mmCIF file of C-alpha atoms and ligand atoms in Angstrom:
data_model
loop_
_atom_site.group_PDB
_atom_site.id
_atom_site.type_symbol
_atom_site.label_atom_id
_atom_site.label_comp_id
_atom_site.label_asym_id
_atom_site.label_seq_id
_atom_site.Cartn_x
_atom_site.Cartn_y
_atom_site.Cartn_z
ATOM 1 C CA UNK A 466 80.650 92.504 123.108
ATOM 2 C CA UNK A 467 83.101 94.853 121.374
ATOM 3 C CA UNK A 468 83.390 94.714 117.621
ATOM 4 C CA UNK A 469 87.137 95.321 117.971
ATOM 5 C CA UNK A 470 89.860 93.062 119.300
ATOM 6 C CA UNK A 471 91.224 93.476 122.816
ATOM 7 C CA UNK A 472 93.908 95.895 121.618
ATOM 8 C CA UNK A 473 91.268 97.951 119.810
ATOM 9 C CA UNK A 474 92.436 96.809 116.404
ATOM 10 C CA UNK A 475 90.081 95.893 113.599
ATOM 11 C CA UNK A 476 90.290 92.322 112.372
ATOM 12 C CA UNK A 477 91.382 90.807 109.079
ATOM 13 C CA UNK A 478 90.667 87.332 107.853
ATOM 14 C CA UNK A 479 92.093 86.020 104.639
ATOM 15 C CA UNK A 480 93.038 82.624 103.339
ATOM 16 C CA UNK A 481 94.684 80.440 100.800
ATOM 17 C CA UNK A 482 93.989 76.963 99.431
ATOM 18 C CA UNK A 483 96.694 74.422 100.322
ATOM 19 C CA UNK A 484 97.633 73.061 96.912
ATOM 20 C CA UNK A 485 101.447 73.398 97.072
ATOM 21 C CA UNK A 486 104.195 75.983 97.404
ATOM 22 C CA UNK A 487 103.320 79.630 96.695
ATOM 23 C CA UNK A 488 104.524 81.677 93.739
ATOM 24 C CA UNK A 489 105.228 85.275 92.762
ATOM 25 C CA UNK A 490 101.578 85.776 91.815
ATOM 26 C CA UNK A 491 100.537 84.980 95.388
ATOM 27 C CA UNK A 492 103.159 87.402 96.637
ATOM 28 C CA UNK A 493 102.284 90.398 94.475
ATOM 29 C CA UNK A 494 98.524 89.834 94.653
ATOM 30 C CA UNK A 495 98.213 89.055 98.326
ATOM 31 C CA UNK A 496 101.141 88.218 100.614
ATOM 32 C CA UNK A 497 102.884 91.554 100.196
ATOM 33 C CA UNK A 498 99.732 93.270 101.440
ATOM 34 C CA UNK A 499 99.222 90.809 104.285
ATOM 35 C CA UNK A 500 102.730 91.377 105.645
ATOM 36 C CA UNK A 501 102.133 95.118 105.744
ATOM 37 C CA UNK A 502 98.638 94.906 107.237
ATOM 38 C CA UNK A 503 99.883 92.936 110.249
ATOM 39 C CA UNK A 504 101.011 96.215 111.832
ATOM 40 C CA UNK A 505 97.541 97.720 111.976
ATOM 41 C CA UNK A 506 95.118 94.816 112.187
ATOM 42 C CA UNK A 507 94.608 91.677 114.175
ATOM 43 C CA UNK A 508 95.137 89.198 111.346
ATOM 44 C CA UNK A 509 93.776 85.696 110.892
ATOM 45 C CA UNK A 510 95.571 83.849 108.091
ATOM 46 C CA UNK A 511 93.678 80.734 107.103
ATOM 47 C CA UNK A 512 94.890 77.583 105.360
ATOM 48 C CA UNK A 513 91.618 76.464 103.813
ATOM 49 C CA UNK A 514 91.960 72.695 103.815
ATOM 50 C CA UNK A 515 88.196 72.232 103.508
ATOM 51 C CA UNK A 516 88.446 74.089 100.200
ATOM 52 C CA UNK A 517 90.425 71.561 98.208
ATOM 53 C CA UNK A 518 87.816 68.909 97.449
ATOM 54 C CA UNK A 519 89.203 68.945 93.893
ATOM 55 C CA UNK A 520 92.162 67.026 95.414
ATOM 56 C CA UNK A 521 89.974 64.342 96.983
ATOM 57 C CA UNK A 522 91.973 61.655 95.193
ATOM 58 C CA UNK A 523 95.255 63.023 96.560
ATOM 59 C CA UNK A 524 94.829 63.909 100.239
ATOM 60 C CA UNK A 525 98.540 63.317 100.858
ATOM 61 C CA UNK A 526 99.249 66.295 98.666
ATOM 62 C CA UNK A 527 96.897 68.466 100.723
ATOM 63 C CA UNK A 528 98.615 67.378 103.946
ATOM 64 C CA UNK A 529 101.996 68.256 102.527
ATOM 65 C CA UNK A 530 100.795 71.544 101.069
ATOM 66 C CA UNK A 531 99.574 72.749 104.472
ATOM 67 C CA UNK A 532 103.203 72.710 105.647
ATOM 68 C CA UNK A 533 104.484 74.278 102.416
ATOM 69 C CA UNK A 534 102.059 77.166 102.807
ATOM 70 C CA UNK A 535 102.993 77.679 106.472
ATOM 71 C CA UNK A 536 106.704 77.685 105.536
ATOM 72 C CA UNK A 537 106.141 80.190 102.733
ATOM 73 C CA UNK A 538 104.153 82.444 105.076
ATOM 74 C CA UNK A 539 106.948 82.475 107.637
ATOM 75 C CA UNK A 540 109.478 83.001 104.836
ATOM 76 C CA UNK A 541 107.777 86.157 103.508
ATOM 77 C CA UNK A 542 107.460 87.626 106.987
ATOM 78 C CA UNK A 543 104.035 86.753 108.303
ATOM 79 C CA UNK A 544 104.615 86.768 112.034
ATOM 80 C CA UNK A 545 102.914 84.115 114.190
ATOM 81 C CA UNK A 546 103.526 86.183 117.338
ATOM 82 C CA UNK A 547 101.426 89.014 115.993
ATOM 83 C CA UNK A 548 99.093 87.163 113.651
ATOM 84 C CA UNK A 549 97.031 84.031 113.919
ATOM 85 C CA UNK A 550 97.739 81.108 111.591
ATOM 86 C CA UNK A 551 94.652 78.917 111.245
ATOM 87 C CA UNK A 552 94.309 75.457 109.741
ATOM 88 C CA UNK A 553 90.623 75.537 108.864
ATOM 89 C CA UNK A 554 89.685 71.955 109.749
ATOM 90 C CA UNK A 555 91.243 72.235 113.228
ATOM 91 C CA UNK A 556 88.464 74.659 114.158
ATOM 92 C CA UNK A 557 85.180 72.701 113.972
ATOM 93 C CA UNK A 558 83.175 75.912 114.390
ATOM 94 C CA UNK A 559 83.881 76.663 110.706
ATOM 95 C CA UNK A 560 81.722 73.703 109.782
ATOM 96 C CA UNK A 561 79.088 74.537 112.378
ATOM 97 C CA UNK A 562 78.722 78.154 111.302
ATOM 98 C CA UNK A 563 78.622 77.144 107.631
ATOM 99 C CA UNK A 564 75.499 75.105 108.268
ATOM 100 C CA UNK A 565 73.671 77.920 110.049
ATOM 101 C CA UNK A 566 74.706 80.529 107.514
ATOM 102 C CA UNK A 567 73.598 78.389 104.589
ATOM 103 C CA UNK A 568 70.047 79.009 105.844
ATOM 104 C CA UNK A 569 70.429 82.652 104.915
ATOM 105 C CA UNK A 570 72.073 82.414 101.508
ATOM 106 C CA UNK A 571 69.707 82.100 98.551
ATOM 107 C CA UNK A 572 70.690 79.293 96.176
ATOM 108 C CA UNK A 573 70.372 81.661 93.216
ATOM 109 C CA UNK A 574 73.107 83.917 94.579
ATOM 110 C CA UNK A 575 75.464 80.977 94.757
ATOM 111 C CA UNK A 576 74.539 79.791 91.254
ATOM 112 C CA UNK A 577 75.171 83.262 89.826
ATOM 113 C CA UNK A 578 78.568 83.716 91.570
ATOM 114 C CA UNK A 579 80.889 84.378 88.594
ATOM 115 C CA UNK A 580 84.053 82.960 90.189
ATOM 116 C CA UNK A 581 82.326 79.741 91.171
ATOM 117 C CA UNK A 582 80.732 79.462 87.739
ATOM 118 C CA UNK A 583 84.087 79.795 85.966
ATOM 119 C CA UNK A 584 85.733 77.258 88.269
ATOM 120 C CA UNK A 585 82.906 74.767 87.760
ATOM 121 C CA UNK A 586 83.421 75.045 84.014
ATOM 122 C CA UNK A 587 87.092 74.128 84.534
ATOM 123 C CA UNK A 588 85.966 70.722 85.781
ATOM 124 C CA UNK A 589 84.877 69.998 82.209
ATOM 125 C CA UNK A 590 83.302 66.581 82.067
ATOM 126 C CA UNK A 591 84.628 65.455 85.447
ATOM 127 C CA UNK A 592 81.973 65.361 88.156
ATOM 128 C CA UNK A 593 81.946 68.221 90.658
ATOM 129 C CA UNK A 594 81.925 67.364 94.389
ATOM 130 C CA UNK A 595 79.059 68.964 96.341
ATOM 131 C CA UNK A 596 81.724 70.445 98.641
ATOM 132 C CA UNK A 597 83.110 72.329 95.670
ATOM 133 C CA UNK A 598 79.771 73.890 94.839
ATOM 134 C CA UNK A 599 79.287 74.991 98.443
ATOM 135 C CA UNK A 600 82.829 76.201 99.180
ATOM 136 C CA UNK A 601 81.835 79.863 98.936
ATOM 137 C CA UNK A 602 79.435 79.299 101.852
ATOM 138 C CA UNK A 603 82.340 77.912 103.857
ATOM 139 C CA UNK A 604 84.334 80.966 102.863
ATOM 140 C CA UNK A 605 81.536 83.195 104.165
ATOM 141 C CA UNK A 606 81.838 81.327 107.475
ATOM 142 C CA UNK A 607 85.657 81.700 107.425
ATOM 143 C CA UNK A 608 85.247 85.456 107.239
ATOM 144 C CA UNK A 609 82.364 85.796 109.680
ATOM 145 C CA UNK A 610 83.710 83.432 112.367
ATOM 146 C CA UNK A 611 86.354 85.925 113.586
ATOM 147 C CA UNK A 612 83.906 88.768 112.736
ATOM 148 C CA UNK A 613 86.445 90.245 110.322
ATOM 149 C CA UNK A 614 86.223 93.834 109.066
ATOM 150 C CA UNK A 615 88.595 93.535 106.133
ATOM 151 C CA UNK A 616 89.440 90.747 103.670
ATOM 152 C CA UNK A 617 92.584 91.350 101.563
ATOM 153 C CA UNK A 618 92.333 89.087 98.507
ATOM 154 C CA UNK A 619 92.909 88.685 94.801
ATOM 155 C CA UNK A 620 90.353 90.242 92.499
ATOM 156 C CA UNK A 621 88.741 86.878 91.718
ATOM 157 C CA UNK A 622 87.610 86.552 95.341
ATOM 158 C CA UNK A 623 85.457 89.691 95.410
ATOM 159 C CA UNK A 624 82.230 87.845 94.470
ATOM 160 C CA UNK A 625 82.654 85.695 97.594
ATOM 161 C CA UNK A 626 82.967 88.814 99.720
ATOM 162 C CA UNK A 627 79.743 90.086 98.179
ATOM 163 C CA UNK A 628 78.030 86.893 99.386
ATOM 164 C CA UNK A 629 79.538 87.427 102.820
ATOM 165 C CA UNK A 630 78.185 90.959 103.065
ATOM 166 C CA UNK A 631 74.754 89.780 101.996
ATOM 167 C CA UNK A 632 74.656 86.989 104.592
ATOM 168 C CA UNK A 633 75.942 89.317 107.344
ATOM 169 C CA UNK A 634 73.260 91.904 106.478
ATOM 170 C CA UNK A 635 70.466 89.331 106.502
ATOM 171 C CA UNK A 636 71.581 87.770 109.764
ATOM 172 C CA UNK A 637 72.083 91.094 111.552
ATOM 173 C CA UNK A 638 68.728 92.435 110.340
ATOM 174 C CA UNK A 639 66.728 89.361 111.258
ATOM 175 C CA UNK A 640 68.390 88.561 114.617
ATOM 176 C CA UNK A 641 71.080 90.720 116.231
ATOM 177 C CA UNK A 642 74.084 92.773 115.123
ATOM 178 C CA UNK A 643 76.654 90.005 115.365
ATOM 179 C CA UNK A 644 78.736 90.454 112.221
ATOM 180 C CA UNK A 645 80.558 93.482 110.763
ATOM 181 C CA UNK A 646 79.921 93.826 107.010
ATOM 182 C CA UNK A 647 83.422 93.091 105.735
ATOM 183 C CA UNK A 648 85.173 94.984 102.952
ATOM 184 C CA UNK A 649 87.436 93.441 100.304
ATOM 185 C CA UNK A 650 90.877 94.863 99.636
ATOM 186 C CA UNK A 651 92.696 94.039 96.397
ATOM 187 C CA UNK A 652 96.530 94.169 96.300
ATOM 188 C CA UNK A 653 98.935 96.246 94.205
ATOM 189 C CA UNK A 654 98.920 93.638 91.425
ATOM 190 C CA UNK A 655 95.472 92.059 91.225
ATOM 191 C CA UNK A 656 96.649 89.452 88.743
ATOM 192 C CA UNK A 657 100.204 88.594 87.678
ATOM 193 C CA UNK A 658 100.655 87.222 84.143
ATOM 194 C CA UNK A 659 102.334 83.846 83.706
ATOM 195 C CA UNK A 660 105.823 83.191 82.333
ATOM 196 C CA UNK A 661 104.135 82.134 79.095
ATOM 197 C CA UNK A 662 102.138 85.357 78.791
ATOM 198 C CA UNK A 663 98.853 83.725 79.823
ATOM 199 C CA UNK A 664 96.540 85.879 81.911
ATOM 200 C CA UNK A 665 97.439 84.311 85.225
ATOM 201 C CA UNK A 666 100.436 82.758 86.959
ATOM 202 C CA UNK A 667 99.236 79.403 88.222
ATOM 203 C CA UNK A 668 100.462 76.018 89.217
ATOM 204 C CA UNK A 669 98.028 74.193 86.978
ATOM 205 C CA UNK A 670 99.226 76.153 83.919
ATOM 206 C CA UNK A 671 102.855 75.371 84.822
ATOM 207 C CA UNK A 672 103.883 78.980 84.227
ATOM 208 C CA UNK A 673 104.967 80.092 87.700
ATOM 209 C CA UNK A 674 108.099 81.112 89.580
ATOM 210 C CA UNK A 675 107.881 79.747 93.113
ATOM 211 C CA UNK A 676 109.080 81.554 96.217
ATOM 212 C CA UNK A 677 111.251 78.516 96.931
ATOM 213 C CA UNK A 678 112.777 78.168 93.439
ATOM 214 C CA UNK A 679 116.602 78.199 93.675
ATOM 215 C CA UNK A 680 118.483 80.948 91.765
ATOM 216 C CA UNK A 681 119.429 78.624 88.885
ATOM 217 C CA UNK A 682 115.797 77.654 88.320
ATOM 218 C CA UNK A 683 114.741 81.311 88.342
ATOM 219 C CA UNK A 684 117.443 82.140 85.773
ATOM 220 C CA UNK A 685 116.294 79.306 83.547
ATOM 221 C CA UNK A 686 112.580 80.179 83.831
ATOM 222 C CA UNK A 687 113.265 83.822 83.019
ATOM 223 C CA UNK A 688 115.487 82.867 80.100
ATOM 224 C CA UNK A 689 112.635 80.940 78.496
ATOM 225 C CA UNK A 690 109.987 83.601 79.181
ATOM 226 C CA UNK A 691 107.575 84.773 76.553
ATOM 227 C CA UNK A 692 108.333 88.329 75.370
ATOM 228 C CA UNK A 693 107.301 90.336 72.330
ATOM 229 C CA UNK A 694 106.480 87.795 69.580
ATOM 230 C CA UNK A 695 106.649 90.498 66.867
ATOM 231 C CA UNK A 696 110.311 91.203 67.575
ATOM 232 C CA UNK A 697 112.782 89.015 65.706
ATOM 233 C CA UNK A 698 116.084 90.866 66.197
ATOM 234 C CA UNK A 699 117.495 93.028 69.012
ATOM 235 C CA UNK A 700 117.490 95.934 66.550
ATOM 236 C CA UNK A 701 113.708 95.696 65.931
ATOM 237 C CA UNK A 702 111.657 98.207 67.940
ATOM 238 C CA UNK A 703 109.821 96.209 70.636
ATOM 239 C CA UNK A 704 106.586 96.411 72.648
ATOM 240 C CA UNK A 705 106.901 97.093 76.343
ATOM 241 C CA UNK A 706 103.199 97.264 77.214
ATOM 242 C CA UNK A 707 101.748 93.853 77.971
ATOM 243 C CA UNK A 708 105.193 92.257 77.691
ATOM 244 C CA UNK A 709 105.516 89.880 80.664
ATOM 245 C CA UNK A 710 109.234 90.545 81.090
ATOM 246 C CA UNK A 711 108.567 94.241 81.575
ATOM 247 C CA UNK A 712 105.474 93.586 83.688
ATOM 248 C CA UNK A 713 107.707 91.640 86.098
ATOM 249 C CA UNK A 714 110.366 94.388 85.998
ATOM 250 C CA UNK A 715 107.655 96.859 86.999
ATOM 251 C CA UNK A 716 106.531 94.719 89.924
ATOM 252 C CA UNK A 717 109.795 93.305 91.264
ATOM 253 C CA UNK A 718 112.716 95.485 90.156
ATOM 254 C CA UNK A 719 113.196 98.324 92.665
ATOM 255 C CA UNK A 720 115.764 100.062 90.395
ATOM 256 C CA UNK A 721 113.348 102.340 88.524
ATOM 257 C CA UNK A 722 116.128 104.027 86.505
ATOM 258 C CA UNK A 723 117.341 100.695 85.198
ATOM 259 C CA UNK A 724 113.778 99.714 84.226
ATOM 260 C CA UNK A 725 113.117 103.015 82.450
ATOM 261 C CA UNK A 726 116.423 102.747 80.572
ATOM 262 C CA UNK A 727 115.653 99.180 79.467
ATOM 263 C CA UNK A 728 112.153 100.154 78.317
ATOM 264 C CA UNK A 729 113.500 103.106 76.394
ATOM 265 C CA UNK A 730 116.135 101.031 74.615
ATOM 266 C CA UNK A 731 113.682 98.188 73.969
ATOM 267 C CA UNK A 732 111.255 100.550 72.241
ATOM 268 C CA UNK A 733 114.077 101.868 70.062
ATOM 269 C CA UNK A 734 115.483 98.432 69.257
ATOM 270 C CA UNK A 735 118.675 99.150 71.168
ATOM 271 C CA UNK A 736 118.718 96.269 73.612
ATOM 272 C CA UNK A 737 118.477 92.496 73.275
ATOM 273 C CA UNK A 738 116.053 90.231 75.132
ATOM 274 C CA UNK A 739 119.023 88.558 76.763
ATOM 275 C CA UNK A 740 120.082 91.666 78.679
ATOM 276 C CA UNK A 741 116.521 92.546 79.689
ATOM 277 C CA UNK A 742 116.014 89.022 80.971
ATOM 278 C CA UNK A 743 119.352 88.821 82.755
ATOM 279 C CA UNK A 744 118.587 92.015 84.641
ATOM 280 C CA UNK A 745 115.142 90.662 85.523
ATOM 281 C CA UNK A 746 116.594 87.395 86.838
ATOM 282 C CA UNK A 747 119.071 89.373 88.960
ATOM 283 C CA UNK A 748 116.277 91.521 90.395
ATOM 284 C CA UNK A 749 114.074 88.517 91.127
ATOM 285 C CA UNK A 750 116.878 86.634 92.825
ATOM 286 C CA UNK A 751 117.737 89.677 94.942
ATOM 287 C CA UNK A 752 114.081 89.908 95.926
ATOM 288 C CA UNK A 753 113.874 86.187 96.715
ATOM 289 C CA UNK A 754 117.167 85.861 98.627
ATOM 290 C CA UNK A 755 115.933 86.997 102.058
ATOM 291 C CA UNK A 756 112.777 84.893 101.568
ATOM 292 C CA UNK A 757 114.920 81.830 100.776
ATOM 293 C CA UNK A 758 117.058 82.488 103.824
ATOM 294 C CA UNK A 759 114.113 82.671 106.221
ATOM 295 C CA UNK A 760 112.539 79.620 104.605
ATOM 296 C CA UNK A 761 115.731 77.607 105.080
ATOM 297 C CA UNK A 762 115.844 78.673 108.721
ATOM 298 C CA UNK A 763 112.301 77.433 109.378
ATOM 299 C CA UNK A 764 112.704 74.315 107.236
ATOM 300 C CA UNK A 765 115.613 73.347 109.487
ATOM 301 C CA UNK A 766 113.424 74.038 112.560
ATOM 302 C CA UNK A 767 110.055 72.538 111.703
ATOM 303 C CA UNK A 768 109.199 72.596 115.406
ATOM 304 C CA UNK A 769 108.802 76.390 115.054
ATOM 305 C CA UNK A 770 106.350 75.917 112.186
ATOM 306 C CA UNK A 771 104.380 73.438 114.248
ATOM 307 C CA UNK A 772 104.267 75.875 117.171
ATOM 308 C CA UNK A 773 102.989 78.659 114.915
ATOM 309 C CA UNK A 774 100.176 76.400 113.702
ATOM 310 C CA UNK A 775 99.358 75.065 117.171
ATOM 311 C CA UNK A 776 99.209 78.439 118.914
ATOM 312 C CA UNK A 777 97.218 79.858 116.005
ATOM 313 C CA UNK A 778 94.684 77.054 116.371
ATOM 314 C CA UNK A 779 94.332 77.775 120.115
ATOM 315 C CA UNK A 780 93.725 81.459 119.587
ATOM 316 C CA UNK A 781 91.361 80.933 116.655
ATOM 317 C CA UNK A 782 89.362 78.415 118.669
ATOM 318 C CA UNK A 783 88.773 80.956 121.428
ATOM 319 C CA UNK A 784 87.469 83.570 119.009
ATOM 320 C CA UNK A 785 85.369 80.907 117.304
ATOM 321 C CA UNK A 786 83.725 79.908 120.568
ATOM 322 C CA UNK A 787 82.929 83.504 121.413
ATOM 323 C CA UNK A 788 81.291 84.043 118.030
ATOM 324 C CA UNK A 789 79.311 80.802 118.216
ATOM 325 C CA UNK A 790 78.000 81.844 121.653
ATOM 326 C CA UNK A 791 76.824 85.111 120.083
ATOM 327 C CA UNK A 792 75.221 83.240 117.183
ATOM 328 C CA UNK A 793 73.387 80.789 119.445
ATOM 329 C CA UNK A 794 72.190 83.658 121.576
ATOM 330 C CA UNK A 795 71.037 85.626 118.526
ATOM 331 C CA UNK A 796 69.181 82.586 117.165
ATOM 332 C CA UNK A 797 67.802 81.934 120.673
ATOM 333 C CA UNK A 798 69.046 78.351 120.675
ATOM 334 C CA UNK A 799 69.316 77.822 124.430
ATOM 335 C CA UNK A 800 66.976 74.803 124.194
ATOM 336 C CA UNK A 801 67.989 73.144 127.422
ATOM 337 C CA UNK A 802 67.689 76.319 129.469
ATOM 338 C CA UNK A 803 63.949 76.342 128.984
ATOM 339 C CA UNK A 804 62.477 73.942 131.541
HETATM 340 N N1 LIG B 1360 89.165 80.886 98.000
HETATM 341 C C1 LIG B 1360 90.400 81.543 98.347
HETATM 342 C C2 LIG B 1360 91.367 81.334 97.164
HETATM 343 O O1 LIG B 1360 91.178 80.467 96.347
HETATM 344 C C3 LIG B 1360 91.020 81.018 99.612
HETATM 345 C C4 LIG B 1360 90.176 81.307 100.828
HETATM 346 C C5 LIG B 1360 89.589 80.393 101.642
HETATM 347 C C6 LIG B 1360 89.849 82.587 101.362
HETATM 348 N N2 LIG B 1360 88.921 81.005 102.649
HETATM 349 C C7 LIG B 1360 89.053 82.333 102.516
HETATM 350 C C8 LIG B 1360 90.113 83.900 100.980
HETATM 351 C C9 LIG B 1360 88.522 83.370 103.275
HETATM 352 C C10 LIG B 1360 89.596 84.926 101.750
HETATM 353 C C11 LIG B 1360 88.795 84.666 102.882
HETATM 354 O O2 LIG B 1360 92.349 82.053 97.091
#
């Protein structure tokens, strides 16, 4: 058993919950990194459809979102020839490994997981499905099934990677060295603020620009963005730091001179919000144009999307079977070989 792939590359596994189309926050926090990492790693990109039990009353939405996510991935340049697209529930070994691994994860570690705790509080008075409480265990299995070395994710996912490392260590120590201890890797922009200035761009807060928003929608969303609330006139000196419009300029406008000039004039009260926002909308649309083009190409050829998902499932299944054979061997589960 080699711990590397056939081509000698280390492996990546990362994933996303299928809740709908992806936005700029997904891009800056994750996708941008994933596209780059494809060159040096064997990448497994997972659509975690077991991880959306909060949509149990709207399964149709989950089904639709799986396709939206796959389209967005192809649109940003994830390459199904090089990388492996995985719909989680098509690989039953995810469920199987989850059950074995849950033997080796202390309940207290799950209860103390800060990301899970915060998400459980978001349920408020609504009841929490058991599957929601145990999703981090499933995520541990997602990462360990392909025996991944690296997990590029948003900052909020790091506690789950800690659990994964702990489970891998315990399993390897008690049985056999089956699993690498995976590392997390956080992107250039761990968390992108929302259009409204809230800490996070998110669908549920309705403060996002989507990768598939048409230019007119982007213009309109940028026009109504939150800026510096202390600034009443264009001639008032303004705050650049923490101002979402400038945060987006920093992330998405490649014309550094333009950005520096705008910041300088903003601080001096020598530019209006309108100009700063117009230039941002132009930069965002220029960034999104090639993504829109590729998305339109695939949307008109859904057969290609289907093929990406089908071949990904085949390849992921093979790796999954290899790992499960190693796990059974390590646990000495060859019951029927005995007599
Ligand atoms: N929980 C992750 C999120 O909400 C998605 C995810 C599922 C994931 N399985 C994963 C991330 C495995 C990394 C590795 O974004």
